[in-house]
One Martini backbone bead per residue (centre of mass of N, CA, C, O) as a GRO file, in nm:
protein
  503
    1MET     BB    1   3.374  -2.038   3.259
    2PHE     BB    2   3.127  -1.907   3.426
    3ARG     BB    3   3.048  -1.730   3.683
    4LYS     BB    4   2.731  -1.654   3.837
    5ARG     BB    5   2.804  -1.342   3.901
    6GLU     BB    6   2.852  -1.304   3.568
    7ILE     BB    7   2.559  -1.377   3.481
    8LYS     BB    8   2.422  -1.134   3.634
    9LYS     BB    9   2.514  -0.927   3.543
   10LEU     BB   10   2.490  -0.981   3.178
   11LEU     BB   11   2.155  -0.971   3.234
   12GLN     BB   12   2.167  -0.680   3.396
   13GLU     BB   13   2.235  -0.549   3.176
   14LYS     BB   14   2.164  -0.265   2.898
   15PRO     BB   15   2.125  -0.234   2.613
   16PHE     BB   16   2.299  -0.096   2.363
   17VAL     BB   17   2.332   0.135   2.074
   18GLU     BB   18   2.532   0.220   1.868
   19SER     BB   19   2.672   0.409   1.641
   20GLN     BB   20   2.902   0.479   1.393
   21GLU     BB   21   3.038   0.639   1.500
   22THR     BB   22   3.302   0.797   1.657
   23ASN     BB   23   3.425   0.979   1.914
   24THR     BB   24   3.570   1.141   1.717
   25SER     BB   25   3.342   1.198   1.544
   26SER     BB   26   3.208   1.422   1.708
   27ASP     BB   27   2.948   1.706   1.725
   28ILE     BB   28   2.910   1.712   2.055
   29PRO     BB   29   2.929   1.911   2.266
   30LEU     BB   30   3.051   1.971   2.594
   31ASP     BB   31   2.905   2.152   2.678
   32SER     BB   32   2.579   2.232   2.775
   33VAL     BB   33   2.488   2.520   2.714
   34GLU     BB   34   2.575   2.472   2.386
   35PHE     BB   35   2.401   2.289   2.355
   36LEU     BB   36   2.105   2.372   2.375
   37LYS     BB   37   2.134   2.605   2.202
   38ILE     BB   38   2.138   2.463   1.924
   39ILE     BB   39   1.920   2.303   1.962
   40GLN     BB   40   1.713   2.562   2.004
   41GLN     BB   41   1.780   2.652   1.703
   42LYS     BB   42   1.731   2.415   1.529
   43LEU     BB   43   1.406   2.442   1.678
   44HIS     BB   44   1.316   2.688   1.684
   45TYR     BB   45   1.152   2.779   1.910
   46SER     BB   46   0.967   2.579   2.071
   47ALA     BB   47   0.681   2.506   2.247
   48ASP     BB   48   0.746   2.170   2.261
   49PHE     BB   49   0.995   2.230   2.362
   50LYS     BB   50   1.207   2.046   2.649
   51THR     BB   51   1.347   2.120   2.931
   52LEU     BB   52   1.575   1.932   3.190
   53LYS     BB   53   1.741   2.012   3.488
   54ILE     BB   54   2.003   1.776   3.643
   55SER     BB   55   2.275   1.915   3.717
   56ASN     BB   56   2.475   1.756   3.474
   57LEU     BB   57   2.174   1.741   3.321
   58THR     BB   58   2.043   1.685   3.006
   59ILE     BB   59   1.644   1.696   2.916
   60ILE     BB   60   1.546   1.650   2.613
   61TYR     BB   61   1.209   1.738   2.419
   62ILE     BB   62   0.886   1.658   2.321
   63ASP     BB   63   0.568   1.720   2.422
   64THR     BB   64   0.389   1.553   2.204
   65GLN     BB   65   0.583   1.262   2.137
   66VAL     BB   66   0.600   1.185   2.417
   67ASN     BB   67   0.555   1.007   2.705
   68ILE     BB   68   0.463   1.132   3.005
   69LYS     BB   69   0.469   0.909   3.207
   70GLU     BB   70   0.716   0.742   3.118
   71LEU     BB   71   0.938   0.960   3.203
   72ASN     BB   72   0.887   0.991   3.441
   73GLN     BB   73   0.885   0.704   3.594
   74ASN     BB   74   1.176   0.570   3.428
   75ILE     BB   75   1.327   0.840   3.471
   76ILE     BB   76   1.291   1.102   3.631
   77GLY     BB   77   1.251   0.898   3.910
   78HIS     BB   78   1.553   0.744   3.864
   79LEU     BB   79   1.709   1.017   3.847
   80LYS     BB   80   1.710   1.102   4.158
   81ASN     BB   81   1.861   0.863   4.295
   82VAL     BB   82   2.141   0.984   4.183
   83GLN     BB   83   2.441   1.100   4.281
   84VAL     BB   84   2.662   1.042   4.042
   85TYR     BB   85   2.648   1.187   3.694
   86THR     BB   86   2.753   0.878   3.478
   87GLU     BB   87   2.685   0.763   3.205
   88LYS     BB   88   2.670   0.452   3.339
   89ASN     BB   89   2.431   0.514   3.568
   90VAL     BB   90   2.221   0.597   3.405
   91ILE     BB   91   2.203   0.383   3.247
   92THR     BB   92   2.114   0.156   3.512
   93GLU     BB   93   1.881   0.307   3.608
   94ILE     BB   94   1.707   0.317   3.361
   95ALA     BB   95   1.375   0.192   3.304
   96VAL     BB   96   1.501   0.054   2.975
   97SER     BB   97   1.501  -0.151   2.708
   98GLU     BB   98   1.695   0.113   2.567
   99ILE     BB   99   1.969   0.292   2.446
  100GLN     BB  100   2.074   0.529   2.228
  101LYS     BB  101   2.450   0.594   2.146
  102SER     BB  102   2.543   0.914   2.020
  103TYR     BB  103   2.766   1.141   1.841
  104SER     BB  104   2.520   1.302   1.654
  105MET     BB  105   2.322   1.540   1.604
  106LYS     BB  106   2.157   1.493   1.371
  107ASN     BB  107   2.049   1.166   1.487
  108GLY     BB  108   1.913   1.320   1.755
  109MET     BB  109   1.698   1.483   1.597
  110LEU     BB  110   1.572   1.256   1.453
  111SER     BB  111   1.477   1.152   1.757
  112ILE     BB  112   1.351   1.356   1.868
  113LEU     BB  113   1.110   1.389   1.621
  114LYS     BB  114   1.019   1.059   1.738
  115GLY     BB  115   1.006   1.040   2.066
  116SER     BB  116   1.238   1.112   2.245
  117VAL     BB  117   1.492   1.122   2.396
  118GLY     BB  118   1.771   1.309   2.588
  119ILE     BB  119   2.081   1.261   2.721
  120HIS     BB  120   2.308   1.468   2.921
  121ILE     BB  121   2.627   1.558   2.948
  122ASP     BB  122   2.892   1.728   3.135
  123GLN     BB  123   3.172   1.705   2.993
  124THR     BB  124   3.027   1.493   2.690
  125SER     BB  125   3.030   1.378   2.346
  126THR     BB  126   2.700   1.224   2.455
  127LEU     BB  127   2.368   1.162   2.342
  128LEU     BB  128   2.120   1.015   2.475
  129LEU     BB  129   1.869   0.761   2.367
  130ILE     BB  130   1.499   0.726   2.440
  131ASN     BB  131   1.229   0.526   2.319
  132ILE     BB  132   0.886   0.695   2.396
  133PRO     BB  133   0.678   0.724   2.215
  134THR     BB  134   0.308   0.852   2.178
  135ASP     BB  135   0.013   0.643   2.187
  136ASN     BB  136  -0.189   0.713   1.879
  137ASN     BB  137  -0.272   0.488   1.779
  138ARG     BB  138  -0.518   0.306   1.623
  139SER     BB  139  -0.704   0.059   1.616
  140LEU     BB  140  -0.813  -0.258   1.459
  141SER     BB  141  -0.955  -0.277   1.201
  142LYS     BB  142  -1.130  -0.337   0.948
  143PRO     BB  143  -1.148  -0.306   0.612
  144GLU     BB  144  -1.277  -0.051   0.376
  145ASN     BB  145  -1.214  -0.160   0.156
  146GLU     BB  146  -1.142  -0.514   0.132
  147SER     BB  147  -1.340  -0.673   0.165
  148GLN     BB  148  -1.448  -1.014   0.351
  149VAL     BB  149  -1.610  -1.313   0.421
  150VAL     BB  150  -1.410  -1.464   0.400
  151GLY     BB  151  -1.159  -1.426   0.668
  152PRO     BB  152  -1.006  -1.241   0.772
  153GLN     BB  153  -1.079  -0.885   0.978
  154ILE     BB  154  -0.832  -0.717   0.906
  155GLY     BB  155  -0.566  -0.434   0.908
  156PHE     BB  156  -0.422  -0.191   0.886
  157ASN     BB  157  -0.238   0.098   0.982
  158GLU     BB  158  -0.025   0.367   1.074
  159SER     BB  159   0.186   0.194   1.161
  160LEU     BB  160   0.446  -0.019   1.143
  161ALA     BB  161   0.500  -0.210   1.341
  162THR     BB  162   0.212  -0.301   1.365
  163ASN     BB  163   0.177  -0.406   1.054
  164ILE     BB  164   0.506  -0.598   1.098
  165SER     BB  165   0.352  -0.793   1.284
  166LEU     BB  166   0.060  -0.842   1.122
  167ILE     BB  167   0.296  -1.041   0.942
  168ARG     BB  168   0.453  -1.199   1.203
  169ARG     BB  169   0.195  -1.405   1.225
  170TYR     BB  170   0.201  -1.554   0.959
  171ILE     BB  171   0.521  -1.531   0.924
  172THR     BB  172   0.743  -1.755   1.142
  173THR     BB  173   1.053  -1.691   1.006
  174THR     BB  174   1.374  -1.583   0.964
  175ASP     BB  175   1.384  -1.513   0.637
  176LEU     BB  176   1.180  -1.275   0.728
  177HIS     BB  177   1.277  -0.932   0.590
  178ASN     BB  178   1.375  -0.600   0.745
  179GLU     BB  179   1.414  -0.343   0.552
  180ARG     BB  180   1.538  -0.001   0.613
  181PHE     BB  181   1.417   0.314   0.497
  182VAL     BB  182   1.493   0.657   0.412
  183ILE     BB  183   1.225   0.932   0.275
  184GLY     BB  184   1.259   1.237   0.310
  185ALA     BB  185   1.437   1.534   0.381
  186ARG     BB  186   1.172   1.641   0.607
  187THR     BB  187   1.000   1.394   0.689
  188ASN     BB  188   1.183   1.100   0.718
  189THR     BB  189   1.061   0.814   0.606
  190GLU     BB  190   0.968   0.504   0.711
  191VAL     BB  191   1.086   0.216   0.525
  192SER     BB  192   0.960  -0.124   0.434
  193LEU     BB  193   1.142  -0.438   0.297
  194LEU     BB  194   0.997  -0.732   0.209
  195TYR     BB  195   1.123  -1.060   0.243
  196ILE     BB  196   1.206  -1.403   0.153
  197ASP     BB  197   1.435  -1.576   0.179
  198GLY     BB  198   1.497  -1.773  -0.088
  199LEU     BB  199   1.226  -1.701  -0.288
  200ALA     BB  200   1.362  -1.440  -0.362
  201SER     BB  201   1.489  -1.212  -0.559
  202GLN     BB  202   1.820  -1.101  -0.588
  203ALA     BB  203   1.820  -0.904  -0.837
  204MET     BB  204   1.511  -0.791  -0.782
  205VAL     BB  205   1.615  -0.628  -0.504
  206THR     BB  206   1.867  -0.520  -0.622
  207ARG     BB  207   1.707  -0.328  -0.764
  208PHE     BB  208   1.485  -0.174  -0.558
  209LYS     BB  209   1.660  -0.070  -0.394
  210GLU     BB  210   1.781   0.136  -0.598
  211LYS     BB  211   1.525   0.309  -0.650
  212ILE     BB  212   1.503   0.373  -0.337
  213LYS     BB  213   1.769   0.543  -0.343
  214SER     BB  214   1.682   0.741  -0.589
  215ILE     BB  215   1.549   0.926  -0.409
  216ASP     BB  216   1.433   1.208  -0.403
  217VAL     BB  217   1.250   1.424  -0.152
  218ASP     BB  218   1.130   1.578   0.076
  219GLY     BB  219   0.828   1.407   0.085
  220LEU     BB  220   0.630   1.121   0.273
  221LEU     BB  221   0.294   1.003   0.298
  222ASP     BB  222   0.224   0.763   0.108
  223SER     BB  223   0.248   0.493  -0.043
  224ALA     BB  224   0.133   0.624  -0.310
  225VAL     BB  225   0.362   0.756  -0.380
  226LEU     BB  226   0.567   0.551  -0.406
  227ASN     BB  227   0.446   0.380  -0.607
  228GLN     BB  228   0.498   0.648  -0.844
  229LEU     BB  229   0.823   0.662  -0.810
  230ILE     BB  230   0.867   0.294  -0.887
  231SER     BB  231   0.803   0.261  -1.134
  232ASP     BB  232   0.846   0.176  -1.461
  233ASN     BB  233   0.565   0.349  -1.592
  234ALA     BB  234   0.454   0.692  -1.471
  235LEU     BB  235   0.268   0.736  -1.723
  236SER     BB  236   0.075   0.525  -1.696
  237ILE     BB  237  -0.265   0.410  -1.609
  238PHE     BB  238  -0.179   0.130  -1.521
  239PRO     BB  239  -0.112  -0.050  -1.253
  240GLN     BB  240   0.216  -0.187  -1.139
  241MET     BB  241   0.087  -0.199  -0.783
  242LEU     BB  242  -0.002  -0.304  -0.503
  243LEU     BB  243  -0.282  -0.143  -0.278
  244THR     BB  244  -0.271  -0.240   0.033
  245GLU     BB  245  -0.518  -0.399   0.364
  246ARG     BB  246  -0.401  -0.683   0.373
  247PRO     BB  247  -0.212  -0.905   0.540
  248ASP     BB  248  -0.316  -1.162   0.368
  249ARG     BB  249  -0.198  -1.037   0.101
  250ILE     BB  250   0.089  -1.000   0.178
  251CYS     BB  251   0.174  -1.296   0.227
  252ASP     BB  252   0.111  -1.412   0.003
  253GLY     BB  253   0.305  -1.272  -0.186
  254LEU     BB  254   0.591  -1.371  -0.009
  255LEU     BB  255   0.535  -1.683  -0.086
  256ASN     BB  256   0.585  -1.586  -0.373
  257GLY     BB  257   0.883  -1.390  -0.383
  258LYS     BB  258   0.741  -1.108  -0.326
  259LEU     BB  259   0.719  -0.799  -0.234
  260ALA     BB  260   0.735  -0.552   0.012
  261ILE     BB  261   0.628  -0.286   0.173
  262LEU     BB  262   0.634  -0.011   0.423
  263VAL     BB  263   0.472   0.292   0.558
  264GLU     BB  264   0.473   0.555   0.765
  265GLY     BB  265   0.134   0.651   0.792
  266SER     BB  266   0.026   0.422   0.637
  267THR     BB  267  -0.269   0.161   0.549
  268MET     BB  268  -0.143   0.101   0.238
  269ALA     BB  269   0.029  -0.131   0.080
  270ILE     BB  270   0.289  -0.304  -0.120
  271LEU     BB  271   0.238  -0.526  -0.444
  272CYS     BB  272   0.523  -0.703  -0.580
  273PRO     BB  273   0.472  -0.815  -0.842
  274LEU     BB  274   0.267  -0.724  -1.091
  275SER     BB  275  -0.052  -0.888  -1.283
  276PHE     BB  276  -0.320  -0.772  -1.455
  277ILE     BB  277  -0.496  -1.042  -1.342
  278GLU     BB  278  -0.457  -1.007  -1.016
  279PHE     BB  279  -0.660  -0.735  -0.980
  280PHE     BB  280  -0.887  -0.989  -0.994
  281GLU     BB  281  -0.806  -1.075  -0.776
  282SER     BB  282  -0.893  -1.277  -0.422
  283ARG     BB  283  -0.801  -1.412  -0.128
  284GLU     BB  284  -1.073  -1.575  -0.125
  285ASP     BB  285  -1.049  -1.737  -0.286
  286TYR     BB  286  -0.899  -1.956  -0.166
  287ASN     BB  287  -1.130  -2.006   0.103
  288VAL     BB  288  -1.266  -2.165  -0.152
  289ARG     BB  289  -1.418  -2.356  -0.373
  290TRP     BB  290  -1.284  -2.345  -0.687
  291PRO     BB  291  -1.584  -2.339  -0.844
  292ILE     BB  292  -1.633  -2.064  -0.678
  293ALA     BB  293  -1.384  -1.911  -0.763
  294SER     BB  294  -1.384  -1.971  -1.125
  295PHE     BB  295  -1.669  -1.750  -1.129
  296ILE     BB  296  -1.591  -1.497  -0.965
  297ARG     BB  297  -1.333  -1.438  -1.198
  298LEU     BB  298  -1.548  -1.462  -1.458
  299LEU     BB  299  -1.690  -1.218  -1.407
  300ARG     BB  300  -1.499  -0.989  -1.341
  301ILE     BB  301  -1.414  -1.044  -1.665
  302ILE     BB  302  -1.691  -0.949  -1.767
  303ALA     BB  303  -1.739  -0.655  -1.599
  304MET     BB  304  -1.480  -0.546  -1.708
  305LEU     BB  305  -1.590  -0.569  -2.067
  306LEU     BB  306  -1.881  -0.412  -2.004
  307SER     BB  307  -1.796  -0.151  -1.852
  308VAL     BB  308  -1.650  -0.038  -2.098
  309PHE     BB  309  -1.783  -0.127  -2.366
  310PHE     BB  310  -2.114  -0.100  -2.390
  311THR     BB  311  -2.152   0.199  -2.387
  312ALA     BB  312  -1.976   0.187  -2.709
  313LEU     BB  313  -2.178  -0.028  -2.869
  314TYR     BB  314  -2.426   0.101  -2.835
  315VAL     BB  315  -2.322   0.415  -3.018
  316ALA     BB  316  -2.232   0.261  -3.269
  317ALA     BB  317  -2.501   0.113  -3.354
  318LEU     BB  318  -2.679   0.396  -3.358
  319SER     BB  319  -2.505   0.544  -3.560
  320PHE     BB  320  -2.360   0.281  -3.780
  321HIS     BB  321  -2.476   0.011  -3.677
  322TYR     BB  322  -2.822  -0.086  -3.736
  323GLU     BB  323  -2.761  -0.397  -3.852
  324VAL     BB  324  -2.700  -0.509  -3.509
  325ILE     BB  325  -3.004  -0.522  -3.467
  326PRO     BB  326  -3.231  -0.633  -3.398
  327GLN     BB  327  -3.598  -0.678  -3.451
  328ALA     BB  328  -3.685  -0.681  -3.160
  329LEU     BB  329  -3.538  -0.378  -3.083
  330LEU     BB  330  -3.603  -0.123  -3.305
  331VAL     BB  331  -3.878  -0.054  -3.202
  332PRO     BB  332  -3.848   0.028  -2.872
  333LEU     BB  333  -3.613   0.198  -2.949
  334GLY     BB  334  -3.771   0.406  -3.123
  335GLU     BB  335  -3.913   0.497  -2.873
  336SER     BB  336  -3.718   0.586  -2.664
  337ARG     BB  337  -3.599   0.820  -2.868
  338SER     BB  338  -3.778   0.955  -2.938
  339ARG     BB  339  -3.767   1.276  -2.756
  340VAL     BB  340  -3.423   1.237  -2.801
  341PRO     BB  341  -3.247   1.558  -2.923
  342PHE     BB  342  -2.980   1.385  -2.903
  343PRO     BB  343  -2.746   1.195  -2.958
  344PRO     BB  344  -2.540   0.945  -2.861
  345LEU     BB  345  -2.293   1.066  -2.730
  346PHE     BB  346  -2.436   1.295  -2.523
  347GLU     BB  347  -2.607   1.136  -2.409
  348ALA     BB  348  -2.329   0.914  -2.283
  349VAL     BB  349  -2.201   1.141  -2.153
  350LEU     BB  350  -2.386   1.250  -1.969
  351LEU     BB  351  -2.441   0.941  -1.815
  352GLU     BB  352  -2.198   0.922  -1.713
  353PHE     BB  353  -2.149   1.183  -1.558
  354ILE     BB  354  -2.391   1.141  -1.344
  355ILE     BB  355  -2.258   0.914  -1.229
  356GLU     BB  356  -1.940   1.041  -1.149
  357LEU     BB  357  -2.087   1.256  -0.950
  358LEU     BB  358  -2.208   1.077  -0.737
  359ARG     BB  359  -2.008   0.912  -0.666
  360GLU     BB  360  -1.784   1.148  -0.559
  361ALA     BB  361  -2.035   1.223  -0.353
  362GLY     BB  362  -2.070   0.971  -0.188
  363ALA     BB  363  -1.757   0.927  -0.073
  364ARG     BB  364  -1.719   1.202   0.033
  365LEU     BB  365  -1.954   1.170   0.256
  366PRO     BB  366  -2.083   1.078   0.437
  367THR     BB  367  -2.174   0.701   0.492
  368LYS     BB  368  -2.505   0.771   0.526
  369VAL     BB  369  -2.495   1.020   0.322
  370GLY     BB  370  -2.414   0.860   0.041
  371GLN     BB  371  -2.567   0.623   0.024
  372THR     BB  372  -2.850   0.804  -0.001
  373MET     BB  373  -2.770   0.935  -0.214
  374GLY     BB  374  -2.708   0.760  -0.435
  375ILE     BB  375  -2.938   0.626  -0.461
  376VAL     BB  376  -3.205   0.893  -0.450
  377GLY     BB  377  -2.973   1.029  -0.711
  378GLY     BB  378  -3.009   0.824  -0.946
  379ILE     BB  379  -3.357   0.806  -0.933
  380VAL     BB  380  -3.421   1.118  -0.999
  381ILE     BB  381  -3.235   1.154  -1.208
  382GLY     BB  382  -3.358   0.892  -1.392
  383THR     BB  383  -3.638   0.969  -1.415
  384ALA     BB  384  -3.586   1.290  -1.513
  385ALA     BB  385  -3.448   1.271  -1.784
  386VAL     BB  386  -3.672   1.044  -1.934
  387GLN     BB  387  -3.928   1.285  -1.911
  388ALA     BB  388  -3.735   1.487  -2.010
  389GLY     BB  389  -3.574   1.384  -2.296
  390PHE     BB  390  -3.251   1.333  -2.240
  391THR     BB  391  -3.333   1.013  -2.278
  392SER     BB  392  -3.319   0.645  -2.237
  393ASN     BB  393  -3.424   0.355  -2.102
  394ILE     BB  394  -3.172   0.187  -2.187
  395LEU     BB  395  -2.974   0.337  -2.143
  396ILE     BB  396  -2.964   0.350  -1.845
  397ILE     BB  397  -2.920   0.029  -1.802
  398ILE     BB  398  -2.640   0.044  -1.926
  399VAL     BB  399  -2.491   0.254  -1.720
  400ALA     BB  400  -2.568   0.099  -1.442
  401LEU     BB  401  -2.442  -0.145  -1.518
  402SER     BB  402  -2.133   0.005  -1.564
  403ALA     BB  403  -2.135   0.063  -1.306
  404LEU     BB  404  -2.121  -0.191  -1.157
  405ALA     BB  405  -1.894  -0.373  -1.331
  406SER     BB  406  -1.668  -0.185  -1.160
  407PHE     BB  407  -1.692  -0.303  -0.857
  408THR     BB  408  -1.587  -0.595  -0.932
  409THR     BB  409  -1.310  -0.517  -0.860
  410PRO     BB  410  -1.071  -0.531  -0.595
  411SER     BB  411  -0.970  -0.286  -0.682
  412TYR     BB  412  -0.974   0.060  -0.669
  413THR     BB  413  -0.746   0.132  -0.934
  414MET     BB  414  -0.858  -0.048  -1.117
  415GLY     BB  415  -1.135   0.078  -1.125
  416SER     BB  416  -1.093   0.367  -1.193
  417LEU     BB  417  -0.972   0.296  -1.481
  418ILE     BB  418  -1.238   0.234  -1.615
  419ARG     BB  419  -1.391   0.491  -1.586
  420ILE     BB  420  -1.201   0.602  -1.797
  421ILE     BB  421  -1.171   0.453  -2.071
  422ARG     BB  422  -1.491   0.489  -2.135
  423PHE     BB  423  -1.422   0.778  -2.282
  424PRO     BB  424  -1.263   0.722  -2.512
  425LEU     BB  425  -1.402   0.529  -2.639
  426LEU     BB  426  -1.694   0.651  -2.702
  427PHE     BB  427  -1.617   0.865  -2.887
  428LEU     BB  428  -1.455   0.708  -3.073
  429ALA     BB  429  -1.791   0.527  -3.176
  430GLY     BB  430  -1.902   0.777  -3.224
  431PHE     BB  431  -1.692   0.836  -3.487
  432TRP     BB  432  -1.598   0.506  -3.601
  433GLY     BB  433  -1.751   0.287  -3.447
  434PHE     BB  434  -1.604  -0.057  -3.460
  435TYR     BB  435  -1.331   0.075  -3.555
  436GLY     BB  436  -1.282   0.277  -3.302
  437ILE     BB  437  -1.265   0.020  -3.079
  438MET     BB  438  -1.062  -0.145  -3.177
  439PHE     BB  439  -0.851   0.153  -3.185
  440GLY     BB  440  -0.861   0.106  -2.860
  441PHE     BB  441  -0.832  -0.219  -2.812
  442CYS     BB  442  -0.518  -0.188  -2.940
  443ILE     BB  443  -0.342   0.068  -2.788
  444ILE     BB  444  -0.395  -0.081  -2.502
  445LEU     BB  445  -0.260  -0.358  -2.569
  446ILE     BB  446   0.013  -0.230  -2.644
  447HIS     BB  447   0.073  -0.110  -2.355
  448LEU     BB  448   0.022  -0.418  -2.238
  449LEU     BB  449   0.304  -0.504  -2.374
  450ARG     BB  450   0.477  -0.299  -2.298
  451LEU     BB  451   0.475  -0.339  -1.986
  452THR     BB  452   0.597  -0.338  -1.660
  453THR     BB  453   0.701  -0.483  -1.310
  454LEU     BB  454   0.954  -0.537  -1.278
  455GLU     BB  455   1.074  -0.655  -1.532
  456SER     BB  456   0.814  -0.763  -1.563
  457PRO     BB  457   0.540  -0.926  -1.738
  458TYR     BB  458   0.215  -0.767  -1.763
  459LEU     BB  459   0.073  -1.014  -1.879
  460ALA     BB  460   0.085  -1.226  -1.743
  461PRO     BB  461   0.062  -1.589  -1.839
  462PHE     BB  462   0.021  -1.476  -2.193
  463TYR     BB  463   0.249  -1.231  -2.216
  464PRO     BB  464   0.430  -1.504  -2.208
  465PRO     BB  465   0.367  -1.783  -2.224
  466ARG     BB  466   0.231  -1.991  -1.888
  467PHE     BB  467   0.089  -2.183  -1.890
  468ALA     BB  468   0.138  -2.339  -1.571
  469ASP     BB  469   0.036  -2.015  -1.517
  470TRP     BB  470  -0.336  -2.080  -1.597
  471LEU     BB  471  -0.446  -2.256  -1.328
  472ASP     BB  472  -0.422  -1.943  -1.159
  473SER     BB  473  -0.613  -1.722  -1.323
  474ILE     BB  474  -0.887  -1.670  -1.444
  475VAL     BB  475  -0.862  -1.981  -1.319
  476ARG     BB  476  -0.939  -2.214  -1.007
  477LEU     BB  477  -0.810  -2.484  -0.958
  478PRO     BB  478  -0.694  -2.723  -0.771
  479ILE     BB  479  -0.461  -2.737  -0.562
  480LYS     BB  480  -0.287  -2.984  -0.646
  481PHE     BB  481  -0.223  -2.784  -0.959
  482THR     BB  482  -0.118  -2.582  -0.725
  483PHE     BB  483   0.237  -2.555  -0.672
  484ARG     BB  484   0.322  -2.349  -0.772
  485ARG     BB  485   0.451  -2.076  -0.839
  486PRO     BB  486   0.527  -1.769  -1.030
  487GLN     BB  487   0.735  -1.653  -1.245
  488LEU     BB  488   0.705  -1.326  -1.196
  489ALA     BB  489   0.937  -1.315  -0.978
  490ARG     BB  490   1.121  -1.509  -0.997
  491PRO     BB  491   1.157  -1.746  -0.793
  492GLN     BB  492   1.389  -1.991  -0.623
  493ASN     BB  493   1.111  -2.139  -0.592
  494ARG     BB  494   0.842  -2.303  -0.708
  495ASN     BB  495   0.773  -2.491  -0.490
  496LYS     BB  496   0.500  -2.540  -0.319
  497TYR     BB  497   0.474  -2.835  -0.259
  498ASN     BB  498   0.377  -3.181  -0.255
  499PRO     BB  499   0.167  -3.298  -0.444
  500ASP     BB  500   0.168  -3.619  -0.367
  501LYS     BB  501   0.101  -3.505  -0.048
  502VAL     BB  502  -0.185  -3.412  -0.162
  503LYS     BB  503  -0.535  -3.529  -0.102
   0.00000   0.00000   0.00000
């Protein structure tokens, strides 16, 4: 058994992390003057690179990256009291929680660029690294693009450590794995892969790691770029992975056996694999009663179909298929179009283009100005277009309903996709009528059938048919009937809970 004196000594020792390289393979110069000269050359004598000499110690750091107050109090202030500067004395005296010991110039430079302070002792081939980055992250706030009424009101920010801590607040288990990768030859961006051991498919985890390791780019600035790099079909217009800023949405996916990816400096996390129907689901659907959730989901699906096909059906009916228009609508429709000199196709494309202009202008302007621009611009331009005879009243209503319906999709990427698909279908309807719409629908359906999300079918659970997953797809049945995890992620454990114990 340890004596009390030995136990006290062990508790007082500071943890430090050894690099995988040994001292014999060190490329750090022994002479401090030569070491400092190499560092300055590698940083091209940057203005924010600072050095401090204390006896045989050389302290180096980038003042824009480190916490200057902590540097002065916990490092420099304590080192001034040391009489003999040896590696052991320096490690013992510095008042920080962790000191990393490195034998590589490259690894040392990367750490310094990310907010570490380097300490080089003359006539040693070791570099001590103390990580004290500046705290310049914004505080946590509500998600900007994924608001909900019932449920948590907190979103990710730009700090990778903060985002991971938000997830660990929900999932407090040792089975939650966090694996780090570095992507970008020039940015050296940290990426974290999260999954729950025992739930996530090991084959899927291995395949995803290979995808991340195979990426060779100069820089990675956002998770949206990584999403495009690792998608199964990068040429497809359909998103195959979900970008979300909600920690609860990520945790729900992890508990279903899915994988999550977080990128340093990005407020959006990636969740995969994800089927087409899941882009129309929201985490709020599980926070309300099942009849309300089922109604809202059906409303979103109908709104998506309405947004994609409604304007195209109007153009096709007026151009080729007058017989499908009810007789009661023929007179008001004729009166509305009596002053319009353009064919239905040009009229519809013009209005859709104006709507997209208003939407984009409202998104790029400041919040208060953008809202005013969207409302006032829509009313003024719509009224002026009808009075000038450029368009009809009925088409104004149809285009407005289609634009409104596209906003019901919880995912921004899927909502943007719906806006784009309308235009090809409009041209097909204007040239070939209902036959053109059906041709476009078949092309989209065939493309969706061929798509995969992390090598899983994109149209699951409808193709291939998985009837057990239908209970929580277009509609959401009571929790008692949705005790199985979706087969899309191939989870190792299918049951979320014992249905016999749910009352």
